Structures are given as structure tokens and as C-alpha cells.
Amino acid sequence: MYKSEGTQMTYLSSRGFMWLMINTLLSLSVFLNPSPTTAISKQYAWISILIGTLQAMIVGFVVIKLGMMYPDKTVVEYSQEIVGKFIGKIVGMIFILTYFSIVVIVLREFTMPFQSFVTINIPLLAILILTMILILYAVLKGLKAIGSCSDIVMIFLAVFILLIFIMPIKNIDTLNIKPIIPHSIGLAVKGSFISGSFLAEDIIALMLIPYVNDKGKLMKYNQLAILITGICLSAVVAIEIMAMGYERVSSTIFSTFILLREAQLSQSMERLEPIAVAMWTGLVFIKLSIYFFITVEGLRQWLGLKDYKVIAYVLSPIVIFLAMLPENISEVLVFPSRIWTPLIYPIVLFGLPLLLLIIDMIRKKAVKQ
Amino acid sequence: MKRVLIFILLILNILNYGCSMPIENYNMVLLFGIDKDVKTGGYEVTFQLPKMTKGGGEGSSLSNETFSVSGKGKSIELAVKDAYIKSSRVPFLGHIQAVLIGEDMGRDGIIELINLFERDPKYTLTPWIFTVDGKAKDVLETKFEYDTMPAFVILHITRDASRYSLKFYAIQLNKFIEKMEALPHATLMGLIKLNKDGNKEMLKIAGASTYKDGKLVGMLDEGEAVAYNWLLGRVKNTDIVTKLPSGGATVNVGIEQARTSIRPVVKDNRLVYRISVRAIGYVEQQSTFIDFAGNPSIFDEINREVDKNIETYITSIVKKAQDQRVDFLGFEKVLEHTNPTLWEQTKENWDDIFPNILVEVNVDTSIKNTGWILINPKIY
């Protein structure tokens, strides 16, 4: 299935787009965000995430504004119109590489809880290959199939979030999260860039806008998706701080997983973390599928090919190979902390779309005059 | 192609299915004891496991009997693995009900033990954790005459009996870690010992043990545990016995609800902790005739006496902590979360500041009813 020249095929309603976005933004950040944010912002981490959400909503506004200038084209196509063919190709490739890097790193991060807690004896390569087969299958079936899967998986997301809110209720100590108003606003702002960078993954909209049918409501649903995700993430972090104390949250890699592991709602309702991980698998599957889809579709447009299937087949083993490269867990976590948040977030996620938007507006004004 | 793919996926699924070992090969560790191995300077780990008996149907079932196995090693994990090879089945560590720490081990430090339980997913994070007054191995190897396994006796006392008695403090591992990682890195743990009742050996859970920076630094007796529970507002249902000055009657007041709030303030350039307790109770038992209907002011007298009792408890436990110079009351954490600006100024010298903190206790007890009797029959 590919986007044919001239006639645009639409697969997503704007509401479906919102669910897909929430799924994509929340699935990994709910596991990877609490610990680094709490390490910086301590008990104010939940406020940090709300500040990060505001940052991401600004990115979301720029992204949709830019995308709606060319509603039938993806960023790989219209960047060549805005800044010329050569620079446009470079800009397009930067976006494709960003999407691709997420596929690789998320695939590797996805295996970490499995290797640590669930299937300790299964080799890394086996998990990577099996997951990649599943993703490849979904991508070959096209965006419509991924969208339908996302609608189903949303139920998992709701149950997963509910489990996080209800299960640890007996462990909660409200003193842990006090004071509600931060004594140092700088502490709260410092940690906000991590969640901001996770939520600014909204730039996938630059590739998805052409596939949405009722584009008039796109801005509203996109901002709503970021807001809902931010509030959910903030609430999860608040629960974690109350149930575990900020010191423990910041020192644990998968604090959300540990939160569920030690939650005992009653004598029979405990150790439900395998159920949570099973649901989380579904969520990350959607995230990986959508990112892999826009990577191969973007590359198809960049290369000017007609079918993306060949690219998907070629890229799959490369993704597995690259995901195997990090030697240990600290090398895996280097990417989000040293590359994604300080470099990719300000330059690619925020700077580049804003620059394209400004140039496009100036260019159009000049043409009018 | 599609059929081949489905076939491969099915085969992979079958290969992955189930546990890597049949469940019959495992036996659950219910109690996990750890002591210092004096000879080698390493560790000695003792597991208590249930004896499996052949049931009427297929497989085996649990009896009330237990047995224990021990292992020694340079590290805790090596000692655990040593115990593995002495067990009849593979010990399963995901359902440990309680961890018992020998006194020697506690004094030497339990950071390694906590580290192991936090890192390795094969251990559970929610067992109850106790210091043993003596050796943990002795407790685990003792034959008791309970109608159930010792692990469930401990569970019953900590989970159910704690609703009715304040004489002991009990905490689960995850909550202990939380308190130990927070400043001032000092907190309490449960205390367990062997107690002889005639010829019978009994488990006695009473008092508490204090830890600072991961090391056992002291123990609290039953009265001090009651005081600590009052200070922290860990009161669900308890009794206070008091003698009324007016008539000399002894009254047992049942407390059914109590809340404590701790608020640090600065007064005359000194740090003052204002501790307020609100308790609601009822007259449960009395020694002489008291006419509650004819003399309602008697309620005020009982309230005042109960207030005094609770105030004495709280001031005594604060004094104990200040004398020891160990903030196991969590006063620093309260300051950090209620007045972080002031905490920033005090955190470096907290160990010197804590012993000089002033405490203002304000207790407000309210007796709401007198049970099912208002006027005592004139038989007393």
C-alpha cells in the first residue's frame, strides 16, 4: 500500500489520529520518563512534566501549522518546496534519520524489561527478531492496519493506566509529594526538558497529516493528545513519588514497573506486573509500527520509489543489527539523556519545524507581494 | 510463504510456552533468615520451606510442617546459591513472607541485602522485615506448636493483630527502603525474638529496632514502640488505661480513631515541632461506679487524663531519639517536605540540630460514647 501521486489516500480520522498519538507518546515515556525527571526535579517532577507538556504543545502547534500549509504532502516532500531541492533533501533525511533512530532505540529499550523481569533466559536477538517480524508484518499491511490495531490497543492503555492509579493506593504517603507549590521553580523547570522532549515526538504528525481525512479538527485533536498524555504522565509520576518517595523513583530504572511489582491492593491482588507488561507490549508495538511505517514511507518519498515494501524488508535487519550494538543498559540510556534531550529536542523537534514554518511564511508573503 | 511463517511462529510459541522447569521442581521459601558467619566473615542464609506431602489426588499438597536449609558464602547471593544445592527442590524466592535479620548482621549493616533484593527480580520486594534479637537461624530452626506455619503466624501478627496493638512496629521491605533512602537515612524495623512460655517456644514480636545509615543502632521496648506509633499516627484501634484523680476509678478508654500532624515552625530563632493529636474514643471498661448521665463533666476529666497519657508517650519517644542523636522519627523528612527553604539551611548540620529541637505537643481526645452502658448497675 502506498500513497499514489496526486490522489491522496486517507486512513485515519482526526480522532483516530489522536488515539494513535496518545499511544505513541505515552507508551515508552511512562516507563522511561519518571526516573530521570525525578532525579532532577525531586518531588516536583510531576510539575516538571506539566511544564514539559506546555513546551510540547508549542512544538505541536508549530508542527500542525507547518503541516497544514501542505495538507496533502509529507515533510519529506514539502521541505524541498520550501528550502529548495538540495537543502530540502537534507532536511527530509534529518527527519527520516530521527524517526529511524527512534525505531532502533525503542526496539532495544522495549527488550529491557523483558530481559530483566519476564523472559530472563531468552537471548536478546530472539526478542528483537520476533518483535521486528511483528512490526514488519504490520507495516506491510499499511497505516490502516496500524490504525485499527491502535484502536484496539487503546483499551489496553486505559487498563494499564488504571492499574497504575489503583494498585499502589495502599502505599501512598502524601508527605512524599509535598510541598505542592515548589520552593524553587528552577528545580521544576530544569527537569521539564526531558518530558518535553519525549512529548515533542509529536513531529510524527509531519508525516501523518496527509493520511488524516478531517483535517479541520487536526490542531484541536493534536493538542488534546499532547495534553492528555502530559496529564496522564504527570499523574503517574505523582503516584510514583507518593508511593515510593522521590529518592527511590530516581534511583530505579523502570520505576513504574517496580511500582506495580510492589503494589498490594489486597491479599489476592498483588504482583500484577506481568499483566501490565503484557499490555505495555501492545502499546510499544503500535509505537514501533507507526515509526517504522513513517521511516520507510519517508524514505520511499525521498528516493522517489513507488513501493515501500522493499525498503521495509531491507531496513528490518539493519534495525535489528543497530539495536544489538549497545553493549549494556547504560549505553542504551545514553541516547535519551545525552543525545535526544539536549540535541535532537531543540534542533530537530523544535528548531527545524519552526524554521521551515518561518521560511515558508516569508516565502509566501514575498510571492504575494 | 505465509503458511511457513505461521508454522515457524507456532513452533516458536510452543518452545516458549510455560516455565523453564516444571512447578513441582520448586518449593516456596516462606521465611528468609540472614546472619553473619563469624568464622569466615561472610554470610549465612537460612530458608524456611513448607514440607510437601503427597495429597489424595495428583501432585503434592502443603502440610503445616516446615523444614529449614542453610547456606554460607562470601556474599549473600553465594550463600543463597549454597542453600540451593542443599535443598530437595529449587527454592523459589518470589513469595518470601518475612526476612529475619540476625542482630550481628544488623549491626554490621544491611545495605548489601537491600541492594540484592532491589536489583535481582527473583526476590520479592514486599516481605515483612524484622531484626532478630539473637540469631535468625535459631528462630528458623525452632519447632513451634502453632496450628499453622511460623511464616503465617508472623503475617497474622503484623497484618491483622497490628490493628489492635501498638506494642510493636512492623514494616515491609519496600517501605523500609523508601524510609532508609530518604533523609536522614534513619528509621525503624520490626523486632522479633524467641520467647519461652513454660516448655513451649513462642515467637514474640514486640518493640522495634532502629537503623541509621543501614546499620542497627538500637532497640525500642514495647512502651517505646507504642509511643512511636502514637507519634506517627499509626493508630487504628488501641486502649489507654488511666486512673481518674477525682474518684480513683480506673478507666479503660478504647481509641477507635486518631490522627497526628507534625508541623515544624521557627519560634524565637529556634526550630519547634508542633505535634497535634486528635483522638476519638469510648469508655470500654471501668473499675468503679461512674454516673455518666448525672455527671457529664466526667467526660472532660477522662479526656484530660488520656491527653496526658498520649502527651507523655510522645515527649518520651522524642527525648529517646534526641538522647540517641538518631532522627528515626523522620523529623528531617517532615521539614524537607513542609518547609524546604528552611531545610536547605539545616540539612548539613541536621545531626547537631536534631537533639536541640523543641517539641510542643497538643492532644485533643474526645470520648464519644460509653459502650452499651450509661449508668452502671449498683453492684460495685
Coordinates of C-alpha atoms in Angstrom, one line a residue, chain A residues 130 133, chain B residues 1-15:
Chain A
L130 CA 10.3 -11.8 16.9
I133 CA 8.8 -9.7 12.4
Chain B
M1 CA 5.3 -18.3 2.4
K2 CA 2.6 -17.2 4.7
R3 CA 1.9 -20.8 5.9
V4 CA 5.6 -21.4 6.5
L5 CA 5.7 -18.2 8.5
I6 CA 2.7 -19.2 10.6
F7 CA 4.2 -22.6 11.2
I8 CA 7.5 -21.1 12.4
L9 CA 5.7 -18.7 14.7
L10 CA 3.6 -21.6 16.1
I11 CA 6.7 -23.7 16.8
L12 CA 8.4 -20.7 18.5
N13 CA 5.3 -20.2 20.6
I14 CA 5.3 -23.8 21.7
L15 CA 9.0 -23.7 22.5

